[in-house]
PDB file of C-alpha atoms in Angstrom:
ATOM      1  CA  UNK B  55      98.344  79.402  62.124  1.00 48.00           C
ATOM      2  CA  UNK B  56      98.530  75.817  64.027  1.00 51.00           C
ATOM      3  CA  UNK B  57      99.088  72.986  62.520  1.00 55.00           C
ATOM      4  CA  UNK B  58      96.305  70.358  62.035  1.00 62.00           C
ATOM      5  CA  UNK B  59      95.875  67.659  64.496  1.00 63.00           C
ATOM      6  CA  UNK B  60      97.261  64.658  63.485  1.00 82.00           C
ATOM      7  CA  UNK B  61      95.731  61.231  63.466  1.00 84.00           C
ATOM      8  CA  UNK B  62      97.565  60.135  66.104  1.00 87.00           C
ATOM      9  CA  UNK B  63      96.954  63.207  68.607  1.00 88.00           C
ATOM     10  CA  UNK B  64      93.768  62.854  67.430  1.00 89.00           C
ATOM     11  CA  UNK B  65      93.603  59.493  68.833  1.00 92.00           C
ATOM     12  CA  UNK B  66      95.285  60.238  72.070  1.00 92.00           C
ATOM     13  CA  UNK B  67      92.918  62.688  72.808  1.00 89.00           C
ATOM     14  CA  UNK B  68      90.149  61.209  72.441  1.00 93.00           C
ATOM     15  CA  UNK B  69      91.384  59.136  74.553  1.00 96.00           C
ATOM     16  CA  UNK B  70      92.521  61.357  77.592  1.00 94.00           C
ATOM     17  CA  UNK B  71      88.916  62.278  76.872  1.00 92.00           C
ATOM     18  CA  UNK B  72      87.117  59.055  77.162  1.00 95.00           C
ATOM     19  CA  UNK B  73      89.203  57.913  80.313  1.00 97.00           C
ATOM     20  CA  UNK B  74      88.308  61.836  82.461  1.00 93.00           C
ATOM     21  CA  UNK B  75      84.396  61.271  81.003  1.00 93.00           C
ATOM     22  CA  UNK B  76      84.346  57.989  82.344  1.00 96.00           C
ATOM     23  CA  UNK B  77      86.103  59.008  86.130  1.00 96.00           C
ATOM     24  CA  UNK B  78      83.999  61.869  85.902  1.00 90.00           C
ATOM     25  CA  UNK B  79      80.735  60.149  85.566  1.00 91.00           C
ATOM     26  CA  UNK B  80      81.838  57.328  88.620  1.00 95.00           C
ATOM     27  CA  UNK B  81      82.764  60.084  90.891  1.00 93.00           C
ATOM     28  CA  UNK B  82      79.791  61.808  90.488  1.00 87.00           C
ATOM     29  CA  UNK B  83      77.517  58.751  91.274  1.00 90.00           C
ATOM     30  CA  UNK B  84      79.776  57.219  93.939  1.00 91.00           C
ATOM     31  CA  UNK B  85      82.200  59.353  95.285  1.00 90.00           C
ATOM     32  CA  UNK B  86      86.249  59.952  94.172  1.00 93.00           C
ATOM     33  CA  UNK B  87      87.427  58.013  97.299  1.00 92.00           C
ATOM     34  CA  UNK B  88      85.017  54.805  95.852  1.00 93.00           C
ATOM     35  CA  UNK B  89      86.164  54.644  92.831  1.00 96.00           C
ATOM     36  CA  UNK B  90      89.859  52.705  92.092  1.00 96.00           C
ATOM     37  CA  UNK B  91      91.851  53.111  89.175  1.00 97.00           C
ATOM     38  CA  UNK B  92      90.815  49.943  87.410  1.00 97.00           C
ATOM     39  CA  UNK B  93      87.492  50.902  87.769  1.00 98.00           C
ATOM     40  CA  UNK B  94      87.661  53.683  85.761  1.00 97.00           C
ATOM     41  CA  UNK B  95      89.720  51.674  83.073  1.00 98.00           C
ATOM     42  CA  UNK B  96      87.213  49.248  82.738  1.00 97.00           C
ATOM     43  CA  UNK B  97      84.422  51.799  82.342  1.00 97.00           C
ATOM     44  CA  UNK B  98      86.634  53.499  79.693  1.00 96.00           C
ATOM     45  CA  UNK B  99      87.406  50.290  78.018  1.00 96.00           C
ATOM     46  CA  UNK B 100      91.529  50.591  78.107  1.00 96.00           C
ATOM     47  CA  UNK B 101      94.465  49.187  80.613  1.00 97.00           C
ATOM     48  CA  UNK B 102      95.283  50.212  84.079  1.00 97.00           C
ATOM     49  CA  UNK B 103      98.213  51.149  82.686  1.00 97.00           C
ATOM     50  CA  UNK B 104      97.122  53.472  80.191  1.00 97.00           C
ATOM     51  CA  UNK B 105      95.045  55.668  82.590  1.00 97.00           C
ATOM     52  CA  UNK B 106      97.822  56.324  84.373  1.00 97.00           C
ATOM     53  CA  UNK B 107     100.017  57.152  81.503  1.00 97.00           C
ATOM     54  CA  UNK B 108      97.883  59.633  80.724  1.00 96.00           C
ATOM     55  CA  UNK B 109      96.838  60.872  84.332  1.00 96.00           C
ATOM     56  CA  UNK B 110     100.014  59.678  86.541  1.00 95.00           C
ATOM     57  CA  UNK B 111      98.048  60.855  89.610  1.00 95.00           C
ATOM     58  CA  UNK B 112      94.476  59.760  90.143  1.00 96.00           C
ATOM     59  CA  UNK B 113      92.825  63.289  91.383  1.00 96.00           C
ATOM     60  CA  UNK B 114      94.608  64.393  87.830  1.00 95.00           C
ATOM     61  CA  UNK B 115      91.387  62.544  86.686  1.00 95.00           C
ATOM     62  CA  UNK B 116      88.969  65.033  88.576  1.00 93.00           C
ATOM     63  CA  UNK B 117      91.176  68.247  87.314  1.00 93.00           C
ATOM     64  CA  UNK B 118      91.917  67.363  83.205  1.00 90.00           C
ATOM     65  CA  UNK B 119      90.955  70.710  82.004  1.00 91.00           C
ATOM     66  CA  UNK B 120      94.103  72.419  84.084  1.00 92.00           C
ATOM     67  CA  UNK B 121      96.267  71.854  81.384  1.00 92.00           C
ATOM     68  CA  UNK B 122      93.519  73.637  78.884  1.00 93.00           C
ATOM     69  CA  UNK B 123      93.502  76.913  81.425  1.00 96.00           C
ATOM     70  CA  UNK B 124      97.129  76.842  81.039  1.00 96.00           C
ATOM     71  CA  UNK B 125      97.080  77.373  77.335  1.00 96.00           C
ATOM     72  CA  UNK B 126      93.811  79.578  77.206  1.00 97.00           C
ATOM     73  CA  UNK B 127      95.620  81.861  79.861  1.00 98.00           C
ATOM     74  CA  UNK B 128      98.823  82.208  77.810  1.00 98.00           C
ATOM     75  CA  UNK B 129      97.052  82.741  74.862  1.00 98.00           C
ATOM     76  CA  UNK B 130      95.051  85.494  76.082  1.00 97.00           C
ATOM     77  CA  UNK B 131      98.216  87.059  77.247  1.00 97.00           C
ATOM     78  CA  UNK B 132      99.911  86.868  73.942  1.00 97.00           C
ATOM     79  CA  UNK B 133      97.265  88.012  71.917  1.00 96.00           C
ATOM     80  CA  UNK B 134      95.559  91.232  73.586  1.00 95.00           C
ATOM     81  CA  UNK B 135      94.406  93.540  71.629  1.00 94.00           C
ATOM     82  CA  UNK B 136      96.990  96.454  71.721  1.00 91.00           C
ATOM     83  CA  UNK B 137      96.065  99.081  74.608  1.00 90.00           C
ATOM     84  CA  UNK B 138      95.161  95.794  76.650  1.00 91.00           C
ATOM     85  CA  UNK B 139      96.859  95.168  79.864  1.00 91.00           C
ATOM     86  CA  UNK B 140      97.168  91.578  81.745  1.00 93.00           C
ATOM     87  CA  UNK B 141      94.258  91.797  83.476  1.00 93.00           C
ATOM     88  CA  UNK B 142      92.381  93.145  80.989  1.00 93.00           C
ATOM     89  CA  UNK B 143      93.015  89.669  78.851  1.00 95.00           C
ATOM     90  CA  UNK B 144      92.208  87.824  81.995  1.00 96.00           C
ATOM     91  CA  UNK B 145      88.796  89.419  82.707  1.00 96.00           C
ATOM     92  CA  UNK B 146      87.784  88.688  79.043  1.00 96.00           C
ATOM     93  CA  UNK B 147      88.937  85.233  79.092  1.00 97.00           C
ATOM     94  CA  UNK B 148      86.884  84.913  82.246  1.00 96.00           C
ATOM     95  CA  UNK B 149      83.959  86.561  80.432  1.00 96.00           C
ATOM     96  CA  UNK B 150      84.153  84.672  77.173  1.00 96.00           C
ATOM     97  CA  UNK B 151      84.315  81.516  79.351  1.00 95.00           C
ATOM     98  CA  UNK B 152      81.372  82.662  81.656  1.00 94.00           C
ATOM     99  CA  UNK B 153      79.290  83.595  78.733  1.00 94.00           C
ATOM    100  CA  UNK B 154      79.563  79.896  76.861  1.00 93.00           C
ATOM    101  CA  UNK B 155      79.138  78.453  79.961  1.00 92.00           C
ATOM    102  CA  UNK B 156      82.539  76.709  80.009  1.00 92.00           C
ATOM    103  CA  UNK B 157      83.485  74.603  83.036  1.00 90.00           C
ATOM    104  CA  UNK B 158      86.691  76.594  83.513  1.00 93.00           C
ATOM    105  CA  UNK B 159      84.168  79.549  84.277  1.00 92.00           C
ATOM    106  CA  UNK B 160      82.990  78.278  86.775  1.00 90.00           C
ATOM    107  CA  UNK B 161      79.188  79.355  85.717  1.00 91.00           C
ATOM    108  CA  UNK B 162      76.755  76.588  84.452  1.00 86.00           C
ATOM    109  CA  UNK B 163      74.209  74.197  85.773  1.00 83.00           C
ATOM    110  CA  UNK B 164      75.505  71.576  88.129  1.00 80.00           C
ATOM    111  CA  UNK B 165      79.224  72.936  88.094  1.00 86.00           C
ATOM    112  CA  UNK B 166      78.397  73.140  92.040  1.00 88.00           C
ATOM    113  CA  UNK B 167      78.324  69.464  92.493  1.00 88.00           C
ATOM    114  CA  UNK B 168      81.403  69.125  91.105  1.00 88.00           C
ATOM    115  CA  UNK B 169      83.215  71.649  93.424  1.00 91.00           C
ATOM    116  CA  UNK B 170      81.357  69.763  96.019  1.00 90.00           C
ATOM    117  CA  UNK B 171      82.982  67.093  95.199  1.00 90.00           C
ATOM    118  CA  UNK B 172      86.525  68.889  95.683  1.00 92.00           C
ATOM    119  CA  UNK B 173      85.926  70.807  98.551  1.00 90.00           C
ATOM    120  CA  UNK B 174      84.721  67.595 100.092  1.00 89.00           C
ATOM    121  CA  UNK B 175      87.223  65.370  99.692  1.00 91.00           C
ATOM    122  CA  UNK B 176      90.826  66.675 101.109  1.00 93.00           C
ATOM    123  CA  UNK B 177      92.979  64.866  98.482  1.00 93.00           C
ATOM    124  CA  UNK B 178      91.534  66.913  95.803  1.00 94.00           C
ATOM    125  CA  UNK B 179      91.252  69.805  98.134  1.00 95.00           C
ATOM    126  CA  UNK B 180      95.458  69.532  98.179  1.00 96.00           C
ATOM    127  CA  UNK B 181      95.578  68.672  94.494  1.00 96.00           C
ATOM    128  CA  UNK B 182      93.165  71.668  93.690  1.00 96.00           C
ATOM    129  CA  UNK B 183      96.055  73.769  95.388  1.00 96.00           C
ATOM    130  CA  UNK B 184      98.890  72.240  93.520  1.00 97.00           C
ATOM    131  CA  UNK B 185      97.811  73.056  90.631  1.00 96.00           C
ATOM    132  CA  UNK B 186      97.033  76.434  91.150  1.00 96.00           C
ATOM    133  CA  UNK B 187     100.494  76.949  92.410  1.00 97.00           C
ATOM    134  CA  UNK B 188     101.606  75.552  89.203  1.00 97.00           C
ATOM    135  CA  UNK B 189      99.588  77.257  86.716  1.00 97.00           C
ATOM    136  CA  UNK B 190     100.583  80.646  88.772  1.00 97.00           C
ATOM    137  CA  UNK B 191     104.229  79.869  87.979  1.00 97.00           C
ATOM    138  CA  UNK B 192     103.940  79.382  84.049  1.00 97.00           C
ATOM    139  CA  UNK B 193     101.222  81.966  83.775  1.00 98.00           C
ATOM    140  CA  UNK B 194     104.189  84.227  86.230  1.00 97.00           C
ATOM    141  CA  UNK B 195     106.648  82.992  82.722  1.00 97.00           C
ATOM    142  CA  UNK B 196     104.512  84.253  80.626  1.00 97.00           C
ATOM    143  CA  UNK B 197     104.257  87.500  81.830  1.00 97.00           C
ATOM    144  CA  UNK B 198     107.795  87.379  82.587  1.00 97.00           C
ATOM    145  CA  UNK B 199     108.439  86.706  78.552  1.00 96.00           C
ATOM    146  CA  UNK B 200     105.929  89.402  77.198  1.00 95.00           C
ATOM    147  CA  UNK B 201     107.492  92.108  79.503  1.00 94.00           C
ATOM    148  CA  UNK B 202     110.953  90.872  78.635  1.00 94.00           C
ATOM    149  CA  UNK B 203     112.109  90.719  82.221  1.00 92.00           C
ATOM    150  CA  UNK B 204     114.571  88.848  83.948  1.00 87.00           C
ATOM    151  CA  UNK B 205     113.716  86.251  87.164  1.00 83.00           C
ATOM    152  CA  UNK B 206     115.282  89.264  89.734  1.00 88.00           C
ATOM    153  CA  UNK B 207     112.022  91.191  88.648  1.00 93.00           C
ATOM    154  CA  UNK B 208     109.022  90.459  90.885  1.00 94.00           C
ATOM    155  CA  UNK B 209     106.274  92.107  89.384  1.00 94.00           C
ATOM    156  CA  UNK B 210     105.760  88.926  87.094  1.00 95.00           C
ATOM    157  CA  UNK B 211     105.011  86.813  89.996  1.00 96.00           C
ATOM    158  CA  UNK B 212     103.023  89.205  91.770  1.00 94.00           C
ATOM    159  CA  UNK B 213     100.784  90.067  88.816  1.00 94.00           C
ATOM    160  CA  UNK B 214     100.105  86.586  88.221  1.00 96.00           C
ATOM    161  CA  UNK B 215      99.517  85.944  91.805  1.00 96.00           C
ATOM    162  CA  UNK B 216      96.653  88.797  92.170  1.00 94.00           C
ATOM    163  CA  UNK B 217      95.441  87.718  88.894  1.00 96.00           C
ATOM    164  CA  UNK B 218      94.633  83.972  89.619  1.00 96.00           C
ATOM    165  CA  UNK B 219      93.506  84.858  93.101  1.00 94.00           C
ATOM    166  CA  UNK B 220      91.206  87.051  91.551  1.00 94.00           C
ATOM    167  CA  UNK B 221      90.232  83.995  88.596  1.00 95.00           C
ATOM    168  CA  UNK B 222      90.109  81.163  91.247  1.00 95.00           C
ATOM    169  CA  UNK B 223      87.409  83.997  94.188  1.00 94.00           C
ATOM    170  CA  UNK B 224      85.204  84.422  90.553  1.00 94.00           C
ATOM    171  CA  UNK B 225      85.174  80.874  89.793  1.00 93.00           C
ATOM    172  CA  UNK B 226      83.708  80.220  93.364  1.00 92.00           C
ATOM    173  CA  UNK B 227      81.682  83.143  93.193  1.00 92.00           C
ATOM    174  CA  UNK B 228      80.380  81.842  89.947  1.00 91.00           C
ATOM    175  CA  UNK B 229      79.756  77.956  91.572  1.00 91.00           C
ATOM    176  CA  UNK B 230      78.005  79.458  94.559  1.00 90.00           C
ATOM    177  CA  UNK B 231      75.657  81.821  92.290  1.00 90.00           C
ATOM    178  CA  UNK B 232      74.355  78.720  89.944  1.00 90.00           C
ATOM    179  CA  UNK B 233      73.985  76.388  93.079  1.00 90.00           C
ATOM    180  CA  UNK B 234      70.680  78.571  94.018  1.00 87.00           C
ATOM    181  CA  UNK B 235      69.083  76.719  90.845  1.00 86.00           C
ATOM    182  CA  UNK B 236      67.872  80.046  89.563  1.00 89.00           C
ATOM    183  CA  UNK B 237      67.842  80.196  85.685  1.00 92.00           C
ATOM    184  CA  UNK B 238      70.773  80.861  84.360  1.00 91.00           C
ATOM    185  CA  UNK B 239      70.144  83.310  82.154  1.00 92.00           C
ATOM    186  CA  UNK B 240      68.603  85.379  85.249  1.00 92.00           C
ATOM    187  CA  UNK B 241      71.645  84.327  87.325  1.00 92.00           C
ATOM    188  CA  UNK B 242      73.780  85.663  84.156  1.00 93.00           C
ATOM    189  CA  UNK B 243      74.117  89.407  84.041  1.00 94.00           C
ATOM    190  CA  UNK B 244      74.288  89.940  87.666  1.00 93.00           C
ATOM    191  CA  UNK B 245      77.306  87.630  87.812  1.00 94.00           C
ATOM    192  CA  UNK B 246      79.286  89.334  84.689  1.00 94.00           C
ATOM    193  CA  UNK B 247      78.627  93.260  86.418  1.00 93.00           C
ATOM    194  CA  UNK B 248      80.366  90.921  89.260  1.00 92.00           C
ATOM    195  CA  UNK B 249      83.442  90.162  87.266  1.00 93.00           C
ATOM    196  CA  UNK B 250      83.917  93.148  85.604  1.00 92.00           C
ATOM    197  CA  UNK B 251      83.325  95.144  89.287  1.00 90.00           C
ATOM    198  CA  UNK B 252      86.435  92.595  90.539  1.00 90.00           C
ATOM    199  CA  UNK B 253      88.614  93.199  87.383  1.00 89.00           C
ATOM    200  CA  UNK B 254      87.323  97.471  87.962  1.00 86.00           C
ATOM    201  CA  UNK B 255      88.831  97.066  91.199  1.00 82.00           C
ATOM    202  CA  UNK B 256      92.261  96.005  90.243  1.00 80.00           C
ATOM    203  CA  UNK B 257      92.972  99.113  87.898  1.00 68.00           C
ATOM    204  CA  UNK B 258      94.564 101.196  90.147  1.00 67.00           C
ATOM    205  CA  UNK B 259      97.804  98.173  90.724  1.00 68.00           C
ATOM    206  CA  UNK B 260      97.237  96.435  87.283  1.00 67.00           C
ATOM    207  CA  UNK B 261      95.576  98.175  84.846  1.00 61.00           C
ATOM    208  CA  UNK B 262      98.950 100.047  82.718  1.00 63.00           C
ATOM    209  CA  UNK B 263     101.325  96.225  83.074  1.00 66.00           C
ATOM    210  CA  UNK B 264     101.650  94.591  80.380  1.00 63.00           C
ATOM    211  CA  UNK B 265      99.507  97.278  78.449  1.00 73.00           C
ATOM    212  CA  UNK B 266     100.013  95.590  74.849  1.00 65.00           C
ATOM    213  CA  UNK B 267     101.516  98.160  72.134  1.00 66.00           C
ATOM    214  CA  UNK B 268     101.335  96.514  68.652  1.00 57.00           C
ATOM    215  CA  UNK B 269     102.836  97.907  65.823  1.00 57.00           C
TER     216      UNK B 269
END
C-alpha cells in the first residue's frame, strides 16, 4: 500500500500543476512559440527559476503527463491479473483511459487542438519523439524485470516497441475520431471495437509474453 503524500509533495505538486495549467492555457490562446518562459511564471504566480526547476525544458511544459504514462504503464505491467499477457495490460490501460476520457487516451472533446498544437509546431514535434523513445526504454525495463531477463535478450525491447507503436497509432486514431465533433458517447463504442480489433491483431506475436502466473 503507498504511502500518503506528504505535505511537502503535496505542495510541489500542486505546483508542477499550477505552472503546466497555466502554459497550457497560453499556448492554447497564443501559440507555444509566443509564449516565453517568464510568461508563463507570471501567469502561474512563481519565479523563472522555479518553472524551470520543475520543467528544465520548455516543450516539457506542453508534455507533463509523460511522466504519469510512465508509471500507469509499469503499473499495469506489474499488476495483471494472472493469465494476462503484456499487451493484454496495455489494451486495458488504454481502455480504462479511453473510457474516463483521460488525456493520455487520447479520446475526449478538444484533445485534437492540442495535438494540433504538436504536430504544428516542430519543436514539440521532436520533443513528442523523445519522449516516446524514452518511455519505450523504461517500459522495455520493465518488461525486462517481470520476465527476469538479462539486456542480451531482445524480446523486451521489441515487445515494448510494438506495444507503444500500437498505444501512440490509437492515441491518434482516438484524436482524429473526436475532431469530427460528433458526440462522444456516439463516437465511443466504435472507437473501443477499434482498440480491442488493434490489440486482437497482435495475438498471434504477443499474446502468451509475459502471460502473468500468480500463485
Amino acid at each position: 500500500m503507498p504511502e500518503p503524500e506528504g505535505l511537502r509533495e503535496r505542495k510541489k505538486r500542486e505546483t508542477r500543476q499550477r505552472i503546466s495549467d497555466h502554459a497550457t492555457a497560453l499556448f492554447a490562446i497564443r501559440g507555444f512559440d509566443q509564449v516565453s518562459v517568464s510568461e508563463v511564471a507570471e501567469a502561474a504566480g512563481v519565479s523563472r527559476m522555479t518553472v524551470i526547476n520543475y520543467f528544465p525544458l520548455k516543450e516539457d511544459l506542453v508534455f507533463d503527463r509523460t511522466p504519469d504514462l510512465d508509471e500507469r504503464l509499469a503499473t499495469a505491467v506489474r499488476e495483471r491479473p494472472a493469465g494476462n499477457s503484456f499487451a493484454d495490460a496495455v489494451r486495458d490501460l488504454m481502455l480504462d483511459l479511453i473510457r474516463r476520457r483521460h488525456p493520455l487516451g487520447g479520446f475526449g472533446a478538444n484533445f485534437h487542438h492540442f495535438w494540433a498544437m504538436v504536430w504544428d509546431s516542430p519543436p514539440l514535434r521532436r520533443r513528442d519523439l523523445e519522449l516516446a523513445a524514452e518511455t519505450e526504454t523504461a517500459f522495455a525495463g520493465v518488461l525486462a524485470e517481470e520476465t527476469g531477463t538479462g539486456p542480451e535478450d531482445p524480446r523486451p525491447r521489441l515487445a515494448a516497441a510494438v506495444l507503444m507503436a500500437t498505444y501512440r497509432a490509437l492515441v491518434r486514431q482516438g484524436v482524429r475520431t473526436t475532431a469530427t465533433g460528433a458526440p462522444l458517447e456516439k463516437l465511443l463504442p466504435g472507437h473501443l471495437r477499434v482498440v480491442e480489433e488493434a490489440f486482437g491483431d497482435l495475438a498471434g506475436g504477443l499474446a502468451d509474453y509475459g502471460r502473468a502466473s500468480r500463485d
